[in-house]
């Protein structure tokens, strides 16, 4: 599966903290980069988006219900600071800053120990995908 959150550490109001251990045997390390593997930045971003989806599910009463699923609508201000290597365990924090209608504006930070490796801002809309049958 395409899952990049191992567990939820804490959840309070508009903040969720999760954890991910980047295992050396994962397939993407074979090509990124052979002999010098680092975790692809896009997967670090994906771990933040998945933590954001978990936060939204908690805030809105569960995923896959009548309200639909979280859809990523915008990503801004992405800043990579340090690489993440196989075997590293990262902490992912997402925070909902504001809600306007069905849109939820969030920030995300990934840390390796006490060092920030990624920060970004993003928005999520909770929608029914086309073709989804109403219950």
PDB file of C-alpha atoms in Angstrom:
ATOM      1  CA  UNK A   1       0.000   0.000   0.000  1.00  0.00           C
ATOM      2  CA  UNK A   2       0.901   3.616  -0.516  1.00  0.00           C
ATOM      3  CA  UNK A   3       0.957   4.480   3.201  1.00  0.00           C
ATOM      4  CA  UNK A   4       3.555   6.784   4.714  1.00  0.00           C
ATOM      5  CA  UNK A   5       2.234   7.169   8.272  1.00  0.00           C
ATOM      6  CA  UNK A   6       3.020   4.341  10.701  1.00  0.00           C
ATOM      7  CA  UNK A   7       1.154   5.615  13.736  1.00  0.00           C
ATOM      8  CA  UNK A   8      -0.570   8.585  15.308  1.00  0.00           C
ATOM      9  CA  UNK A   9       1.349   9.923  18.306  1.00  0.00           C
ATOM     10  CA  UNK A  10      -1.160  12.546  19.450  1.00  0.00           C
ATOM     11  CA  UNK A  11      -4.243  14.463  18.406  1.00  0.00           C
ATOM     12  CA  UNK A  12      -5.521  17.648  20.016  1.00  0.00           C
ATOM     13  CA  UNK A  13      -8.129  19.949  18.504  1.00  0.00           C
ATOM     14  CA  UNK A  14      -6.624  21.154  15.194  1.00  0.00           C
ATOM     15  CA  UNK A  15      -3.240  19.379  15.491  1.00  0.00           C
ATOM     16  CA  UNK A  16      -2.194  15.804  14.743  1.00  0.00           C
ATOM     17  CA  UNK A  17       1.289  14.356  15.289  1.00  0.00           C
ATOM     18  CA  UNK A  18       2.267  11.112  13.551  1.00  0.00           C
ATOM     19  CA  UNK A  19       5.391   9.037  13.007  1.00  0.00           C
ATOM     20  CA  UNK A  20       7.006   7.230  10.083  1.00  0.00           C
ATOM     21  CA  UNK A  21      10.093   4.988   9.986  1.00  0.00           C
ATOM     22  CA  UNK A  22      11.621   4.925   6.506  1.00  0.00           C
ATOM     23  CA  UNK A  23      12.629   1.284   6.029  1.00  0.00           C
ATOM     24  CA  UNK A  24      15.700   0.463   3.916  1.00  0.00           C
ATOM     25  CA  UNK A  25      13.918  -2.402   2.106  1.00  0.00           C
ATOM     26  CA  UNK A  26      11.297  -0.112   0.525  1.00  0.00           C
ATOM     27  CA  UNK A  27      11.380  -0.308  -3.273  1.00  0.00           C
ATOM     28  CA  UNK A  28      11.781   3.406  -3.982  1.00  0.00           C
ATOM     29  CA  UNK A  29      15.269   3.397  -2.432  1.00  0.00           C
ATOM     30  CA  UNK A  30      16.506   1.084  -5.220  1.00  0.00           C
ATOM     31  CA  UNK A  31      16.391   3.956  -7.703  1.00  0.00           C
ATOM     32  CA  UNK A  32      16.654   7.013  -5.454  1.00  0.00           C
ATOM     33  CA  UNK A  33      19.665   6.801  -5.593  1.00  0.00           C
ATOM     34  CA  UNK A  34      21.529   3.523  -6.212  1.00  0.00           C
ATOM     35  CA  UNK A  35      24.400   3.323  -3.749  1.00  0.00           C
ATOM     36  CA  UNK A  36      23.378   6.548  -1.968  1.00  0.00           C
ATOM     37  CA  UNK A  37      19.689   6.228  -1.041  1.00  0.00           C
ATOM     38  CA  UNK A  38      17.687   9.195   0.237  1.00  0.00           C
ATOM     39  CA  UNK A  39      13.952   9.440   0.809  1.00  0.00           C
ATOM     40  CA  UNK A  40      12.226  11.166  -2.128  1.00  0.00           C
ATOM     41  CA  UNK A  41      10.945  14.598  -1.138  1.00  0.00           C
ATOM     42  CA  UNK A  42       7.595  13.913  -2.749  1.00  0.00           C
ATOM     43  CA  UNK A  43       7.098  10.998  -0.322  1.00  0.00           C
ATOM     44  CA  UNK A  44       7.936  13.221   2.638  1.00  0.00           C
ATOM     45  CA  UNK A  45       5.232  15.585   1.348  1.00  0.00           C
ATOM     46  CA  UNK A  46       2.852  12.638   0.934  1.00  0.00           C
ATOM     47  CA  UNK A  47       3.411  11.657   4.571  1.00  0.00           C
ATOM     48  CA  UNK A  48       2.249  15.154   5.553  1.00  0.00           C
ATOM     49  CA  UNK A  49      -0.808  14.933   3.282  1.00  0.00           C
ATOM     50  CA  UNK A  50      -1.743  11.539   4.731  1.00  0.00           C
ATOM     51  CA  UNK A  51      -1.404  12.897   8.274  1.00  0.00           C
ATOM     52  CA  UNK A  52      -3.621  15.796   7.186  1.00  0.00           C
ATOM     53  CA  UNK A  53      -6.226  13.329   5.908  1.00  0.00           C
ATOM     54  CA  UNK A  54      -6.123  11.546   9.271  1.00  0.00           C
ATOM     55  CA  UNK A  55      -6.650  14.863  11.055  1.00  0.00           C
ATOM     56  CA  UNK A  56      -9.609  15.687   8.802  1.00  0.00           C
ATOM     57  CA  UNK A  57     -11.144  12.250   9.378  1.00  0.00           C
ATOM     58  CA  UNK A  58     -10.911  12.803  13.136  1.00  0.00           C
ATOM     59  CA  UNK A  59     -12.359  16.311  12.919  1.00  0.00           C
ATOM     60  CA  UNK A  60     -15.177  15.393  10.548  1.00  0.00           C
ATOM     61  CA  UNK A  61     -16.210  12.101  12.098  1.00  0.00           C
ATOM     62  CA  UNK A  62     -14.455   9.452  10.022  1.00  0.00           C
ATOM     63  CA  UNK A  63     -13.276   8.897   6.476  1.00  0.00           C
ATOM     64  CA  UNK A  64     -15.339   7.465   3.661  1.00  0.00           C
ATOM     65  CA  UNK A  65     -18.646   8.530   5.138  1.00  0.00           C
ATOM     66  CA  UNK A  66     -21.355  10.628   3.595  1.00  0.00           C
ATOM     67  CA  UNK A  67     -19.014  13.600   3.300  1.00  0.00           C
ATOM     68  CA  UNK A  68     -16.613  11.754   0.986  1.00  0.00           C
ATOM     69  CA  UNK A  69     -12.814  11.770   1.017  1.00  0.00           C
ATOM     70  CA  UNK A  70     -10.063  14.379   1.430  1.00  0.00           C
ATOM     71  CA  UNK A  71      -8.786  15.824  -1.845  1.00  0.00           C
ATOM     72  CA  UNK A  72      -5.541  17.786  -1.950  1.00  0.00           C
ATOM     73  CA  UNK A  73      -6.308  21.125  -3.635  1.00  0.00           C
ATOM     74  CA  UNK A  74      -3.201  23.266  -3.188  1.00  0.00           C
ATOM     75  CA  UNK A  75       0.427  23.013  -2.045  1.00  0.00           C
ATOM     76  CA  UNK A  76       2.552  26.100  -1.377  1.00  0.00           C
ATOM     77  CA  UNK A  77       5.754  27.193   0.291  1.00  0.00           C
ATOM     78  CA  UNK A  78       7.451  23.783   0.250  1.00  0.00           C
ATOM     79  CA  UNK A  79      10.865  23.952   1.920  1.00  0.00           C
ATOM     80  CA  UNK A  80      13.213  20.987   2.114  1.00  0.00           C
ATOM     81  CA  UNK A  81      15.991  21.552   4.641  1.00  0.00           C
ATOM     82  CA  UNK A  82      17.719  18.204   5.194  1.00  0.00           C
ATOM     83  CA  UNK A  83      17.628  14.744   3.587  1.00  0.00           C
ATOM     84  CA  UNK A  84      15.980  11.743   5.235  1.00  0.00           C
ATOM     85  CA  UNK A  85      17.808   8.417   4.976  1.00  0.00           C
ATOM     86  CA  UNK A  86      16.720   4.775   5.178  1.00  0.00           C
ATOM     87  CA  UNK A  87      16.246   3.841   8.823  1.00  0.00           C
ATOM     88  CA  UNK A  88      15.357   7.373   9.952  1.00  0.00           C
ATOM     89  CA  UNK A  89      12.191   7.851  11.998  1.00  0.00           C
ATOM     90  CA  UNK A  90      10.423  11.126  11.302  1.00  0.00           C
ATOM     91  CA  UNK A  91       7.745  12.987  13.227  1.00  0.00           C
ATOM     92  CA  UNK A  92       4.996  14.586  11.153  1.00  0.00           C
ATOM     93  CA  UNK A  93       2.931  17.448  12.551  1.00  0.00           C
ATOM     94  CA  UNK A  94      -0.086  18.873  10.741  1.00  0.00           C
ATOM     95  CA  UNK A  95      -2.071  21.849  11.935  1.00  0.00           C
ATOM     96  CA  UNK A  96      -5.371  23.183  10.591  1.00  0.00           C
ATOM     97  CA  UNK A  97      -5.070  26.974  10.372  1.00  0.00           C
ATOM     98  CA  UNK A  98      -8.409  27.941   8.877  1.00  0.00           C
ATOM     99  CA  UNK A  99     -11.588  26.560   7.343  1.00  0.00           C
ATOM    100  CA  UNK A 100     -13.608  28.205   4.569  1.00  0.00           C
ATOM    101  CA  UNK A 101     -16.599  26.126   3.517  1.00  0.00           C
ATOM    102  CA  UNK A 102     -15.334  22.681   2.531  1.00  0.00           C
ATOM    103  CA  UNK A 103     -11.715  23.890   2.306  1.00  0.00           C
ATOM    104  CA  UNK A 104      -9.282  23.362   5.162  1.00  0.00           C
ATOM    105  CA  UNK A 105      -5.978  25.259   5.128  1.00  0.00           C
ATOM    106  CA  UNK A 106      -3.127  23.479   6.877  1.00  0.00           C
ATOM    107  CA  UNK A 107       0.583  23.560   7.624  1.00  0.00           C
ATOM    108  CA  UNK A 108       2.823  20.545   7.861  1.00  0.00           C
ATOM    109  CA  UNK A 109       6.268  19.954   9.321  1.00  0.00           C
ATOM    110  CA  UNK A 110       8.476  16.871   9.232  1.00  0.00           C
ATOM    111  CA  UNK A 111      11.263  16.510  11.792  1.00  0.00           C
ATOM    112  CA  UNK A 112      14.042  13.974  12.177  1.00  0.00           C
ATOM    113  CA  UNK A 113      14.792  14.129  15.882  1.00  0.00           C
ATOM    114  CA  UNK A 114      14.863  17.825  16.720  1.00  0.00           C
ATOM    115  CA  UNK A 115      15.822  18.917  13.184  1.00  0.00           C
ATOM    116  CA  UNK A 116      13.201  20.175  10.762  1.00  0.00           C
ATOM    117  CA  UNK A 117      13.581  18.521   7.359  1.00  0.00           C
ATOM    118  CA  UNK A 118      10.434  19.808   5.618  1.00  0.00           C
ATOM    119  CA  UNK A 119       7.815  22.518   6.009  1.00  0.00           C
ATOM    120  CA  UNK A 120       4.883  23.198   3.704  1.00  0.00           C
ATOM    121  CA  UNK A 121       1.414  24.688   3.509  1.00  0.00           C
ATOM    122  CA  UNK A 122      -1.498  22.942   1.826  1.00  0.00           C
ATOM    123  CA  UNK A 123      -5.254  22.861   1.533  1.00  0.00           C
ATOM    124  CA  UNK A 124      -7.674  19.965   1.512  1.00  0.00           C
ATOM    125  CA  UNK A 125     -11.307  19.789   0.418  1.00  0.00           C
ATOM    126  CA  UNK A 126     -13.553  17.079   1.816  1.00  0.00           C
ATOM    127  CA  UNK A 127     -15.561  15.986  -1.243  1.00  0.00           C
ATOM    128  CA  UNK A 128     -17.379  13.091  -2.813  1.00  0.00           C
ATOM    129  CA  UNK A 129     -15.369  11.935  -5.826  1.00  0.00           C
ATOM    130  CA  UNK A 130     -17.245  11.787  -9.119  1.00  0.00           C
ATOM    131  CA  UNK A 131     -18.936   8.455  -9.564  1.00  0.00           C
ATOM    132  CA  UNK A 132     -19.338   7.851  -5.834  1.00  0.00           C
ATOM    133  CA  UNK A 133     -22.803   6.582  -5.058  1.00  0.00           C
ATOM    134  CA  UNK A 134     -24.648   8.330  -2.253  1.00  0.00           C
ATOM    135  CA  UNK A 135     -25.617   5.997   0.603  1.00  0.00           C
TER     136      UNK A 135
END
